[in-house]
C-alpha positions as a Python dict, from the first residue, in 0.01 Angstrom:
ca = {
    (1, 'X'): (0, 0, 0),
    (2, 'X'): (-208, -70, 312),
    (3, 'X'): (-491, 66, 168),
    (4, 'X'): (-410, -35, -170),
    (5, 'X'): (-400, -395, -50),
    (6, 'X'): (-735, -355, 153),
    (7, 'X'): (-910, -211, -175),
    (8, 'X'): (-761, -485, -409),
    (9, 'X'): (-902, -768, -180),
    (10, 'X'): (-1210, -616, -88),
    (11, 'X'): (-1330, -500, -438),
    (12, 'X'): (-1172, -721, -690),
    (13, 'X'): (-1122, -1079, -502),
    (14, 'X'): (-1404, -1306, -461),
    (15, 'X'): (-1575, -1207, -170),
    (16, 'X'): (-1729, -1452, 102),
    (17, 'X'): (-1999, -1172, 225),
    (18, 'X'): (-2243, -1433, 366),
    (19, 'X'): (-1944, -1594, 566),
    (20, 'X'): (-1975, -1251, 749),
    (21, 'X'): (-2338, -1233, 801),
    (22, 'X'): (-2464, -1626, 817),
    (23, 'X'): (-2664, -1659, 1148),
    (24, 'X'): (-2473, -1784, 1408),
    (25, 'X'): (-2668, -2127, 1459),
    (26, 'X'): (-2578, -2194, 1072),
    (27, 'X'): (-2216, -2112, 1111),
    (28, 'X'): (-1956, -2387, 1082),
    (29, 'X'): (-1787, -2495, 1380),
    (30, 'X'): (-1420, -2531, 1372),
    (31, 'X'): (-1285, -2810, 1581),
    (32, 'X'): (-999, -2775, 1819),
    (33, 'X'): (-746, -2963, 1617),
    (34, 'X'): (-841, -2795, 1283),
    (35, 'X'): (-816, -2423, 1459),
    (36, 'X'): (-441, -2522, 1539),
    (37, 'X'): (-386, -2655, 1175),
    (38, 'X'): (-521, -2327, 1054),
    (39, 'X'): (-283, -2114, 1261),
    (40, 'X'): (14, -2303, 1174),
    (41, 'X'): (-82, -2318, 801),
    (42, 'X'): (-111, -1943, 838),
    (43, 'X'): (243, -1930, 951),
    (44, 'X'): (370, -2159, 689),
    (45, 'X'): (222, -1943, 390),
    (46, 'X'): (306, -1628, 495),
    (47, 'X'): (667, -1721, 551),
    (48, 'X'): (643, -1882, 196),
    (49, 'X'): (455, -1651, 1),
    (50, 'X'): (370, -1309, 156),
    (51, 'X'): (474, -997, -62),
    (52, 'X'): (631, -766, 206),
    (53, 'X'): (925, -964, 335),
    (54, 'X'): (1013, -725, 637),
    (55, 'X'): (668, -786, 778),
    (56, 'X'): (703, -1156, 781),
    (57, 'X'): (905, -1204, 1132),
    (58, 'X'): (660, -954, 1306),
    (59, 'X'): (361, -1172, 1198),
    (60, 'X'): (492, -1492, 1271),
    (61, 'X'): (622, -1386, 1626),
    (62, 'X'): (244, -1298, 1684),
    (63, 'X'): (84, -1597, 1584),
    (64, 'X'): (359, -1804, 1730),
    (65, 'X'): (281, -1636, 2073),
    (66, 'X'): (-79, -1653, 2042),
    (67, 'X'): (-56, -2029, 1989),
    (68, 'X'): (178, -2075, 2273),
    (69, 'X'): (-43, -1900, 2501),
    (70, 'X'): (-328, -2118, 2400),
    (71, 'X'): (-550, -1846, 2283),
    (72, 'X'): (-662, -2077, 1984),
    (73, 'X'): (-677, -2413, 2196),
    (74, 'X'): (-1066, -2438, 2150),
    (75, 'X'): (-1338, -2476, 1912),
    (76, 'X'): (-1446, -2157, 1702),
    (77, 'X'): (-1750, -2055, 1545),
    (78, 'X'): (-1589, -1954, 1168),
    (79, 'X'): (-1700, -1595, 1208),
    (80, 'X'): (-1542, -1566, 1533),
    (81, 'X'): (-1205, -1737, 1394),
    (82, 'X'): (-1181, -1530, 1086),
    (83, 'X'): (-1243, -1211, 1312),
    (84, 'X'): (-969, -1310, 1578),
    (85, 'X'): (-701, -1426, 1284),
    (86, 'X'): (-769, -1136, 1076),
    (87, 'X'): (-751, -895, 1316),
    (88, 'X'): (-410, -1049, 1468),
    (89, 'X'): (-255, -1047, 1089),
    (90, 'X'): (-375, -672, 1042),
    (91, 'X'): (-224, -563, 1375),
    (92, 'X'): (102, -769, 1339),
    (93, 'X'): (163, -641, 1004),
    (94, 'X'): (-11, -325, 958),
    (95, 'X'): (-169, -481, 604),
    (96, 'X'): (-512, -512, 570),
    (97, 'X'): (-460, -695, 252),
    (98, 'X'): (-529, -1084, 461),
    (99, 'X'): (-879, -1229, 420),
    (100, 'X'): (-976, -1524, 601),
    (101, 'X'): (-1233, -1729, 372),
    (102, 'X'): (-1483, -1994, 429),
    (103, 'X'): (-1378, -2278, 166),
    (104, 'X'): (-1709, -2286, -70),
    (105, 'X'): (-1867, -2620, -143),
    (106, 'X'): (-1773, -2801, 193),
    (107, 'X'): (-2105, -2809, 311),
    (108, 'X'): (-2311, -2765, 3),
    (109, 'X'): (-2466, -2426, 157),
    (110, 'X'): (-2520, -2155, -84),
    (111, 'X'): (-2479, -1900, 157),
    (112, 'X'): (-2128, -1954, 205),
    (113, 'X'): (-2040, -1949, -167),
    (114, 'X'): (-1838, -1667, -289),
    (115, 'X'): (-2001, -1391, -480),
    (116, 'X'): (-1885, -1328, -848),
    (117, 'X'): (-2019, -1149, -1135),
    (118, 'X'): (-2016, -1410, -1436),
    (119, 'X'): (-1850, -1201, -1702),
    (120, 'X'): (-1919, -1169, -2081),
    (121, 'X'): (-1760, -1027, -2384),
    (122, 'X'): (-1973, -848, -2641),
    (123, 'X'): (-1864, -711, -2999),
    (124, 'X'): (-2013, -495, -3249),
    (125, 'X'): (-1892, -293, -3543),
    (126, 'X'): (-1997, 61, -3669),
    (127, 'X'): (-2047, 86, -4045),
    (128, 'X'): (-1751, -145, -4063),
    (129, 'X'): (-1515, 138, -3948),
    (130, 'X'): (-1504, 113, -3563),
    (131, 'X'): (-1510, -200, -3372),
    (132, 'X'): (-1630, -214, -3022),
    (133, 'X'): (-1533, -456, -2750),
    (134, 'X'): (-1716, -443, -2428),
    (135, 'X'): (-1609, -664, -2106),
    (136, 'X'): (-1856, -701, -1824),
    (137, 'X'): (-1795, -861, -1486),
    (138, 'X'): (-1570, -1140, -1410),
    (139, 'X'): (-1315, -1225, -1697),
    (140, 'X'): (-1156, -1502, -1538),
    (141, 'X'): (-1361, -1817, -1623),
    (142, 'X'): (-1172, -2117, -1781),
    (143, 'X'): (-1244, -2048, -2146),
    (144, 'X'): (-1203, -1660, -2111),
    (145, 'X'): (-885, -1651, -2334),
    (146, 'X'): (-1086, -1819, -2637),
    (147, 'X'): (-1386, -1561, -2598),
    (148, 'X'): (-1135, -1264, -2608),
    (149, 'X'): (-998, -1451, -2949),
    (150, 'X'): (-1340, -1437, -3081),
    (151, 'X'): (-1387, -1099, -3004),
    (152, 'X'): (-1066, -1015, -3196),
    (153, 'X'): (-1149, -1216, -3453),
    (154, 'X'): (-1512, -1038, -3482),
    (155, 'X'): (-1310, -678, -3489),
    (156, 'X'): (-1045, -768, -3732),
    (157, 'X'): (-998, -544, -4022),
    (158, 'X'): (-1164, -219, -3842),
    (159, 'X'): (-1019, 102, -3893),
    (160, 'X'): (-1059, 184, -3496),
    (161, 'X'): (-1069, -5, -3201),
    (162, 'X'): (-1293, 99, -2895),
    (163, 'X'): (-1226, -127, -2595),
    (164, 'X'): (-1505, -77, -2310),
    (165, 'X'): (-1374, -161, -1942),
    (166, 'X'): (-1592, 63, -1783),
    (167, 'X'): (-1810, -230, -1628),
    (168, 'X'): (-1538, -492, -1603),
    (169, 'X'): (-1452, -673, -1268),
    (170, 'X'): (-1192, -915, -1211),
    (171, 'X'): (-970, -1036, -1486),
    (172, 'X'): (-738, -1349, -1490),
    (173, 'X'): (-364, -1281, -1541),
    (174, 'X'): (-410, -1543, -1834),
    (175, 'X'): (-672, -1347, -1995),
    (176, 'X'): (-541, -1028, -1966),
    (177, 'X'): (-218, -1170, -2076),
    (178, 'X'): (-376, -1285, -2404),
    (179, 'X'): (-568, -977, -2485),
    (180, 'X'): (-262, -749, -2457),
    (181, 'X'): (-76, -1016, -2658),
    (182, 'X'): (-281, -893, -2964),
    (183, 'X'): (-132, -556, -2936),
    (184, 'X'): (232, -618, -2929),
    (185, 'X'): (474, -850, -3104),
    (186, 'X'): (550, -1210, -2991),
    (187, 'X'): (803, -1201, -2717),
    (188, 'X'): (774, -838, -2626),
    (189, 'X'): (808, -772, -2243),
    (190, 'X'): (480, -718, -2110),
    (191, 'X'): (558, -643, -1763),
    (192, 'X'): (681, -824, -1488),
    (193, 'X'): (526, -952, -1128),
    (194, 'X'): (765, -892, -799),
    (195, 'X'): (714, -1164, -576),
    (196, 'X'): (867, -1173, -209),
    (197, 'X'): (1252, -1213, -190),
    (198, 'X'): (1320, -1030, -480),
    (199, 'X'): (1196, -1280, -726),
    (200, 'X'): (1050, -1136, -1056),
    (201, 'X'): (876, -1314, -1344),
    (202, 'X'): (882, -1150, -1663),
    (203, 'X'): (535, -1151, -1856),
    (204, 'X'): (592, -1165, -2251),
    (205, 'X'): (333, -1131, -2558),
    (206, 'X'): (229, -1485, -2731),
    (207, 'X'): (188, -1529, -3094),
    (208, 'X'): (-205, -1482, -3158),
    (209, 'X'): (-436, -1487, -3457),
    (210, 'X'): (-602, -1143, -3550),
    (211, 'X'): (-339, -918, -3400),
    (212, 'X'): (-436, -554, -3403),
    (213, 'X'): (-202, -356, -3656),
    (214, 'X'): (53, -87, -3497),
    (215, 'X'): (-129, 202, -3679),
    (216, 'X'): (-477, 104, -3542),
    (217, 'X'): (-630, 365, -3332),
    (218, 'X'): (-748, 200, -2991),
    (219, 'X'): (-958, 385, -2757),
    (220, 'X'): (-976, 241, -2387),
    (221, 'X'): (-1298, 319, -2195),
    (222, 'X'): (-1189, 323, -1817),
    (223, 'X'): (-1412, 367, -1495),
    (224, 'X'): (-1313, 460, -1148),
    (225, 'X'): (-1393, 72, -1070),
    (226, 'X'): (-1132, -84, -1282),
    (227, 'X'): (-858, -224, -1104),
    (228, 'X'): (-580, -474, -1070),
    (229, 'X'): (-495, -698, -1401),
    (230, 'X'): (-715, -452, -1631),
    (231, 'X'): (-517, -143, -1480),
    (232, 'X'): (-226, -354, -1641),
    (233, 'X'): (-365, -372, -1990),
    (234, 'X'): (-467, 7, -1963),
    (235, 'X'): (-148, 132, -1800),
    (236, 'X'): (71, -49, -2066),
    (237, 'X'): (-134, 38, -2367),
    (238, 'X'): (-154, 376, -2245),
    (239, 'X'): (202, 434, -2307),
    (240, 'X'): (176, 361, -2679),
    (241, 'X'): (133, 634, -2937),
    (242, 'X'): (-211, 507, -3116),
    (243, 'X'): (-394, 439, -2751),
    (244, 'X'): (-623, 694, -2602),
    (245, 'X'): (-822, 665, -2270),
    (246, 'X'): (-1127, 775, -2208),
    (247, 'X'): (-1341, 820, -1887),
    (248, 'X'): (-1237, 826, -1513),
    (249, 'X'): (-906, 760, -1361),
    (250, 'X'): (-880, 393, -1221),
    (251, 'X'): (-872, 242, -877),
    (252, 'X'): (-506, 211, -840),
    (253, 'X'): (-451, -152, -741),
    (254, 'X'): (-132, -334, -856),
    (255, 'X'): (-97, -611, -587),
    (256, 'X'): (-198, -951, -692),
    (257, 'X'): (-316, -1202, -409),
    (258, 'X'): (-331, -1573, -378),
    (259, 'X'): (-549, -1773, -205),
    (260, 'X'): (-441, -2080, 6),
    (261, 'X'): (-625, -2379, 166),
    (262, 'X'): (-544, -2386, 540),
    (263, 'X'): (-793, -2672, 654),
    (264, 'X'): (-1082, -2860, 529),
    (265, 'X'): (-1299, -2524, 602),
    (266, 'X'): (-1061, -2231, 584),
    (267, 'X'): (-881, -2050, 347),
    (268, 'X'): (-655, -1760, 378),
    (269, 'X'): (-590, -1498, 104),
    (270, 'X'): (-248, -1335, 110),
    (271, 'X'): (-105, -1034, -105),
    (272, 'X'): (168, -1235, -306),
    (273, 'X'): (277, -1003, -585),
    (274, 'X'): (316, -670, -756),
    (275, 'X'): (314, -572, -1123),
    (276, 'X'): (581, -356, -1224),
    (277, 'X'): (630, -185, -1606),
    (278, 'X'): (889, -395, -1792),
    (279, 'X'): (1121, -53, -1832),
    (280, 'X'): (1063, 191, -1574),
    (281, 'X'): (956, -60, -1291),
    (282, 'X'): (661, 199, -1192),
    (283, 'X'): (317, 89, -1167),
    (284, 'X'): (-17, 256, -1127),
    (285, 'X'): (-2, 159, -755),
    (286, 'X'): (-194, 443, -543),
    (287, 'X'): (-260, 680, -820),
    (288, 'X'): (-454, 464, -1098),
    (289, 'X'): (-428, 492, -1447),
    (290, 'X'): (-538, 844, -1549),
    (291, 'X'): (-749, 946, -1900),
    (292, 'X'): (-678, 1124, -2182),
    (293, 'X'): (-984, 1246, -2185),
    (294, 'X'): (-1152, 1265, -1841),
    (295, 'X'): (-1552, 1235, -1837),
    (296, 'X'): (-1809, 1074, -1615),
    (297, 'X'): (-1875, 679, -1683),
    (298, 'X'): (-2224, 725, -1810),
    (299, 'X'): (-2096, 929, -2120),
    (300, 'X'): (-1727, 807, -2168),
    (301, 'X'): (-1831, 514, -2407),
    (302, 'X'): (-2013, 723, -2620),
    (303, 'X'): (-1711, 1001, -2603),
    (304, 'X'): (-1472, 700, -2688),
    (305, 'X'): (-1684, 620, -2986),
    (306, 'X'): (-1736, 981, -3122),
    (307, 'X'): (-1335, 1023, -3098),
    (308, 'X'): (-1253, 680, -3290),
    (309, 'X'): (-1512, 804, -3578),
    (310, 'X'): (-1394, 1155, -3605),
    (311, 'X'): (-1010, 1047, -3600),
    (312, 'X'): (-1041, 754, -3858),
}
């Protein structure tokens, strides 16, 4: 669990690399009153949202003890505060999934903006027989669901479908849920999210246009970098009889984080939920989604297309 939380937050969520590498003379100075607020707000958010209930008492005791000892009763450069708070959270919980972020846009400084990889969704058809949808970068922008609808419309009627995830990065729950809905009947349970306190939220398929016919062969191309919500896509569809997965085993990240503003300049990313299969309760946590045809990333798409053309 600890390693997976760390991988999810380091490799799929927005990074603040510049906040760790900025020159000290450009770093934001967090005033004493804001530092106190950051620590107290961290306690409140962790109590309310942190996925691992059993760890909450240890975390809150550690933070409160440091507050009472006066360790945070002063100004901090952002980088120093981040280091101190992350170390304390990791030490108290044994969980590397907490990330302290400098809030973007506060100082209008490009150096502190989170890195992102603007996503694209491209389609092509091969002799009207095989439709190929390739997703690249972060598919978490506002109109991602509309672009997915356009892509599904572009390949409607093809006799086989290849979905290339080998270069995809983040995917919003909304976008992935919308894409999954094209492969399931409306109302079908697609999975559940498990939150702190035993609360669960069922995710069900929505009505869509250009739904994929159940008999259509589908080939999913995965790489070792596919993680999180896109693993949910592969994991769920991989259990279907007409879906074949080609490429590498995925990363194995089933934890969903959430980011909370703590003050004017500071946010905290907290592991908040974990995916689970709607029937078995299992997930791809730790071991990833395996492939039916294992091949290196460079040749996986060509292999998937060859299989699709051969088997229709």
